[in-house]
Structures are given as structure tokens and as C-alpha cells.
PDB file of C-alpha atoms in Angstrom:
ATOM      1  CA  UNK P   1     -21.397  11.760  34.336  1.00  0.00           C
ATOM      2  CA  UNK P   2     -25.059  12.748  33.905  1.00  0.00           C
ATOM      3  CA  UNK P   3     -26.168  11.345  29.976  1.00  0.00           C
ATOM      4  CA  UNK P   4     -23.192   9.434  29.222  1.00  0.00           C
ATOM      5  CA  UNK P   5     -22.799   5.772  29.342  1.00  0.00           C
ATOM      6  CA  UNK P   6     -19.586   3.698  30.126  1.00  0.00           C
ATOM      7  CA  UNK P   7     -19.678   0.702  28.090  1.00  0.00           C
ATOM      8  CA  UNK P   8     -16.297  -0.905  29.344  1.00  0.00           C
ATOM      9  CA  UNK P   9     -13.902  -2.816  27.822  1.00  0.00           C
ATOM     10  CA  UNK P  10     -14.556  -4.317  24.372  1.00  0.00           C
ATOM     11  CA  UNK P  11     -11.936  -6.591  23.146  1.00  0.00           C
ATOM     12  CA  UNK P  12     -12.435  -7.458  19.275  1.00  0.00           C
ATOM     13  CA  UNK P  13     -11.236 -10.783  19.639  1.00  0.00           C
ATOM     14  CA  UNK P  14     -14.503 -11.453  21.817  1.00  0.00           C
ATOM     15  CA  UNK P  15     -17.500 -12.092  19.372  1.00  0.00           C
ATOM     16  CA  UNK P  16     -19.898 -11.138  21.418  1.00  0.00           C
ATOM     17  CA  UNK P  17     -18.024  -7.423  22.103  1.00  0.00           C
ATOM     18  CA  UNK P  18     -17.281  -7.458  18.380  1.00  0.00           C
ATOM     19  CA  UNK P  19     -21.149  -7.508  18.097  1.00  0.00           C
ATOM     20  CA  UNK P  20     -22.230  -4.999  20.613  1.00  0.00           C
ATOM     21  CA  UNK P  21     -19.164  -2.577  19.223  1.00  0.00           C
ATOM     22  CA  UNK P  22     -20.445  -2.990  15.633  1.00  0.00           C
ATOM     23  CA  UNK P  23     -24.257  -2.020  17.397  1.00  0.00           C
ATOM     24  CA  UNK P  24     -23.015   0.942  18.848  1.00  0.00           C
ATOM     25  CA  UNK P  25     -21.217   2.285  16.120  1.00  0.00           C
ATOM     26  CA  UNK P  26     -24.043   1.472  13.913  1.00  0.00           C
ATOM     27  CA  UNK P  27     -26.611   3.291  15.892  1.00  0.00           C
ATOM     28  CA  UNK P  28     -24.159   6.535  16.022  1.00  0.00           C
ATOM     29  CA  UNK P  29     -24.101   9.605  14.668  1.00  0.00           C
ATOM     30  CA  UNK P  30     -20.651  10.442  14.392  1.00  0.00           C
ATOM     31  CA  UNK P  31     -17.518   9.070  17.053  1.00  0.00           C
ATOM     32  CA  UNK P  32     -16.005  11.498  19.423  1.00  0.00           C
ATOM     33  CA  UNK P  33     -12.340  11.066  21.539  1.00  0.00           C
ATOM     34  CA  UNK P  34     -10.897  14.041  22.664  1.00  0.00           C
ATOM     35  CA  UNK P  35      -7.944  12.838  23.865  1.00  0.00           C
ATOM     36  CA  UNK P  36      -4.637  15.110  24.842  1.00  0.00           C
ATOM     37  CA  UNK P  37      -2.434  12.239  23.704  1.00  0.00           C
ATOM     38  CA  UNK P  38      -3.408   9.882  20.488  1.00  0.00           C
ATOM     39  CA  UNK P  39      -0.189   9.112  18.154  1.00  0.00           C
ATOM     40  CA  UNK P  40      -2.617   7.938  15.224  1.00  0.00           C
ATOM     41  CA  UNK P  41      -5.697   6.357  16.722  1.00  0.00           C
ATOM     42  CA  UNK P  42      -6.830   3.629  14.981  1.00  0.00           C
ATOM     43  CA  UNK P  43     -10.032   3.940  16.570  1.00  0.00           C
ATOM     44  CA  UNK P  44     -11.074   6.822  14.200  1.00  0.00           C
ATOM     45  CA  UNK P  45     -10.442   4.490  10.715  1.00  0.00           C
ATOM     46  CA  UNK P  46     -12.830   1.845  12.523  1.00  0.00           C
ATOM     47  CA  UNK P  47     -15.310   4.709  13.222  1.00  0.00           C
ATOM     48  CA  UNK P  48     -14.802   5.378   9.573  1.00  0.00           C
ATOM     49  CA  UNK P  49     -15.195   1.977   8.081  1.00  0.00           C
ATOM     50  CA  UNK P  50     -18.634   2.537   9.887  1.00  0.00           C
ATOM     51  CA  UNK P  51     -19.697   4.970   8.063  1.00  0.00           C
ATOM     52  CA  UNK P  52     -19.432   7.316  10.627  1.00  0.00           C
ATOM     53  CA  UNK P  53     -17.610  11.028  11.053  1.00  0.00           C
ATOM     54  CA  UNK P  54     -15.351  11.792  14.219  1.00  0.00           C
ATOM     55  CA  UNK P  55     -14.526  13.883  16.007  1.00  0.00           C
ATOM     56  CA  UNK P  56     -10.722  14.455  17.802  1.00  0.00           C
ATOM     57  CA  UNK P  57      -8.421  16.696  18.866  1.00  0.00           C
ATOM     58  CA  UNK P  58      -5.248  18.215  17.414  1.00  0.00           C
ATOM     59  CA  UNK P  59      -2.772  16.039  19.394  1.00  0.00           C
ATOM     60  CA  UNK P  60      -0.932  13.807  17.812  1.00  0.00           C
ATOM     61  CA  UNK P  61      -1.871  12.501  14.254  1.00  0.00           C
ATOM     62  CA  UNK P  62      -5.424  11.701  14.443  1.00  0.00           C
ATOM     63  CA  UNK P  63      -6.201  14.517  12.107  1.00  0.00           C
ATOM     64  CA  UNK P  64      -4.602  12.635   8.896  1.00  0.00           C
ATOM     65  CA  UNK P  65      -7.440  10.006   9.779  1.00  0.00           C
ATOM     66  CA  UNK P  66     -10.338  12.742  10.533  1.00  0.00           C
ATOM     67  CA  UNK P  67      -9.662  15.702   8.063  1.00  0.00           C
ATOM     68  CA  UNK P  68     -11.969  16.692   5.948  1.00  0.00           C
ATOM     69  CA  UNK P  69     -14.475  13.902   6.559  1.00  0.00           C
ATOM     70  CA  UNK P  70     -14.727  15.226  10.720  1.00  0.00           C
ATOM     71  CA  UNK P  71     -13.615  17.669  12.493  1.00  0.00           C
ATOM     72  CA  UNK P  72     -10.436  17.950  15.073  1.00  0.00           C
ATOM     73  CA  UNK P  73     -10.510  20.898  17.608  1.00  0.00           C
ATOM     74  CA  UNK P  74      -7.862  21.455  20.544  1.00  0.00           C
ATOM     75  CA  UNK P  75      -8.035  19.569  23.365  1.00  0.00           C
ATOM     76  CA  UNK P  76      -8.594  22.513  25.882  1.00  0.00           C
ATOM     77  CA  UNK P  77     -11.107  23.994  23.636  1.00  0.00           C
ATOM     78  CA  UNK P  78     -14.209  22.889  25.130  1.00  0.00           C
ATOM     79  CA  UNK P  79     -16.012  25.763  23.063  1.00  0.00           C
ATOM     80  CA  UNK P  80     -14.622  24.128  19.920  1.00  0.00           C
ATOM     81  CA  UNK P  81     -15.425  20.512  20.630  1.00  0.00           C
ATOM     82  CA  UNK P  82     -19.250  21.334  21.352  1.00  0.00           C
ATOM     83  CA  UNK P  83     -19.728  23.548  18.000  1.00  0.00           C
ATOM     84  CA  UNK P  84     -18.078  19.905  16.206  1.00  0.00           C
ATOM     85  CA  UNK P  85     -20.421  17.794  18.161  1.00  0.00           C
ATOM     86  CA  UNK P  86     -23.937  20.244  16.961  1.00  0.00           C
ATOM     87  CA  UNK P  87     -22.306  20.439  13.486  1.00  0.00           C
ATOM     88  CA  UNK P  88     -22.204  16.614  13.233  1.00  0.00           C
ATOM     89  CA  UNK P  89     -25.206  15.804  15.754  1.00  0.00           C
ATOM     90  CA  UNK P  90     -27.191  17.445  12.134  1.00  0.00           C
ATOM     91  CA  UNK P  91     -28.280  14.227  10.481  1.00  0.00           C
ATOM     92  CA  UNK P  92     -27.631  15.301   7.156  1.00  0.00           C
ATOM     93  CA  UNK P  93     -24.130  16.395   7.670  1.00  0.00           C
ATOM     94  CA  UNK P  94     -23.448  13.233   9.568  1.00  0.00           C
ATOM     95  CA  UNK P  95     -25.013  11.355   7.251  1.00  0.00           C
ATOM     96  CA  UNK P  96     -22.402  13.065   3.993  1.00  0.00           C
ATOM     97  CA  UNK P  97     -19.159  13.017   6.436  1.00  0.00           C
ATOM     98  CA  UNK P  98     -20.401   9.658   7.406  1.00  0.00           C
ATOM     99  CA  UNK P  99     -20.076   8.211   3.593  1.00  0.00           C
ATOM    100  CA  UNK P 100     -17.159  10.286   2.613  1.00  0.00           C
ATOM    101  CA  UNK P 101     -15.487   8.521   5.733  1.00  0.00           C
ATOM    102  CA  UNK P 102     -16.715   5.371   4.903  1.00  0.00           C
ATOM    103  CA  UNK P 103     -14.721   5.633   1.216  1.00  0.00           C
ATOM    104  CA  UNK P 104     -11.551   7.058   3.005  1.00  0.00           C
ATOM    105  CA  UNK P 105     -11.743   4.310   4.964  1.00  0.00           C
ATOM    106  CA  UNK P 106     -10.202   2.262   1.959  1.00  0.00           C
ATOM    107  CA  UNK P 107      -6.863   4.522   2.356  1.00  0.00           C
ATOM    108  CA  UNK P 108      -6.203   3.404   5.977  1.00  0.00           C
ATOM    109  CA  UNK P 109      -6.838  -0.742   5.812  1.00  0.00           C
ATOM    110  CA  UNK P 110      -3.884  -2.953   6.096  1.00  0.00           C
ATOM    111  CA  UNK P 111      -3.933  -4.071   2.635  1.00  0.00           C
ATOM    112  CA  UNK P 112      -3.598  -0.352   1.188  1.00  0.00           C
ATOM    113  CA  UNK P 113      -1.004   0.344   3.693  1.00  0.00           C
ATOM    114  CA  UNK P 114       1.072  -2.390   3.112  1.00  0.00           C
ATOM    115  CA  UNK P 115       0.738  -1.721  -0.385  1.00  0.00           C
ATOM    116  CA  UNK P 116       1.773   1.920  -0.191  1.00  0.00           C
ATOM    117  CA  UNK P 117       4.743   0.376   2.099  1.00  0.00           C
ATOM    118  CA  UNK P 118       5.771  -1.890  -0.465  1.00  0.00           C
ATOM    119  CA  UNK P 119       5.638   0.490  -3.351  1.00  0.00           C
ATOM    120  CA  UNK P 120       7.407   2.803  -1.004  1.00  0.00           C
ATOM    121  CA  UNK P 121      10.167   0.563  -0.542  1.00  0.00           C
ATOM    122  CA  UNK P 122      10.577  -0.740  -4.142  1.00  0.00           C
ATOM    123  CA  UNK P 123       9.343  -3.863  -3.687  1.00  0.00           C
ATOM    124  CA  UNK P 124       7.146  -6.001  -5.864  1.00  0.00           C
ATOM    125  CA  UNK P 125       4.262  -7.639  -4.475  1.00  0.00           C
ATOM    126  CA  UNK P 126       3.483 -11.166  -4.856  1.00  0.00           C
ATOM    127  CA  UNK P 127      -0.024 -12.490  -6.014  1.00  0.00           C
ATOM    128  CA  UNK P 128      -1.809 -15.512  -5.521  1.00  0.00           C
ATOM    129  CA  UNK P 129      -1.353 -17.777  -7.505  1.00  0.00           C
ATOM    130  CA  UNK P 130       0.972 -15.850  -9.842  1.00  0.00           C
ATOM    131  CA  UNK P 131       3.435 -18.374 -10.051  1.00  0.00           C
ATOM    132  CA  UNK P 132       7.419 -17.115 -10.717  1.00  0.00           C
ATOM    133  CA  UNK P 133       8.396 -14.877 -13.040  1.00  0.00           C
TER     134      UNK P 133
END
């Protein structure tokens, strides 16, 4: 489509993707997917570790990732996902959502998970080095 730009596959396990990935989502303003089916997407913690807002849609659970640091609209509302993308396009709100998603961030890596997991299930976690007992 006129003034967008495909950028292909990026696998993270390629350096030289993980590079060009990091570039892009440095030189962004805030990450949009509108997707009609997303369970979680994963994508939109990256986007956050960033330091960048996103945008996504109300399918599935992306907005426990997005909320209140972006914004998530309904799929079919096109009218909706263009008033997110001028709100965020502003640099100064996409520059405050940008570092209040960059702090959520913390909630969502796999060390805070796991440890929410653990404490969920009653079970102690082991530290390095902390010997028995």
C-alpha cells in the first residue's frame, strides 16, 4: 500500500534482524497491530520495553498489555484506530505513554511472571547461591 513499508520476516535469533528490529522500534513513535485475532501478543510488551506506546484492538487480550499506557480500539473501527494513531503520532503524548510503557514493561518479563507464577502456586523460589535451608 501507498506509504507503508513491508519489512519481512525478522527472526530474533538472527543478530543482524535483532539489530534492524531494535532500529525500527527505536526510530518509532508508538507500535500499531490491529489484528482481529491476538490471544496476548507479545509483540506489544517488546514495543513496550522500547519505550514505545501501541496501539491494538479489542480482540483477544492485548489490552492487559496496552491499557492505559496505549490505546486499543475495535478492529472494524477504522474511525477509532486513526483518532489512536493522531493521538499518539503527538510527540509529547508518545513520548509520556512511551515511558509509562517502558516501566510496565517490568510487569510482563519472564522473570516477574515466573515470579508471580511461583508465588501463585505457593512455591518458594530458589536463589543463587543461597545454599539449603
Amino acid at each position: 500500500a501507498e506509504n507503508v513499508t513491508g519489512h519481512g520476516m525478522l527472526r530474533v535469533s538472527d543478530k543482524a534482524d535483532r539489530n534492524r528490529l531494535d532500529r525500527l522500534f527505536g526510530a518509532s513513535t508508538c507500535f500499531v497491530m490491529p489484528s482481529w485475532h491476538e490471544p496476548f501478543g507479545i509483540v506489544f510488551s517488546e514495543a513496550s520495553a522500547a519505550g514505545m506506546p501501541s496501539i491494538g484492538t479489542t480482540a483477544g487480550g492485548c489490552a492487559e498489555l496496552i491499557e492505559p499506557i496505549g490505546r486499543v480500539v475495535h478492529p472494524a473501527d477504522d474511525d477509532a484506530l486513526v483518532a489512536a494513531m493522531l493521538e499518539l503520532a503527538d510527540p509529547d503524548t508518545a513520548r509520556q505513554l512511551g515511558a509509562a510503557a517502558r516501566e510496565r514493561a517490568e510487569l510482563f518479563t519472564w522473570e516477574a511472571v515466573g515470579e508471580r507464577m511461583l508465588r501463585a502456586l505457593g512455591i518458594a523460589r530458589e536463589r543463587p547461591g543461597a545454599g539449603p535451608g
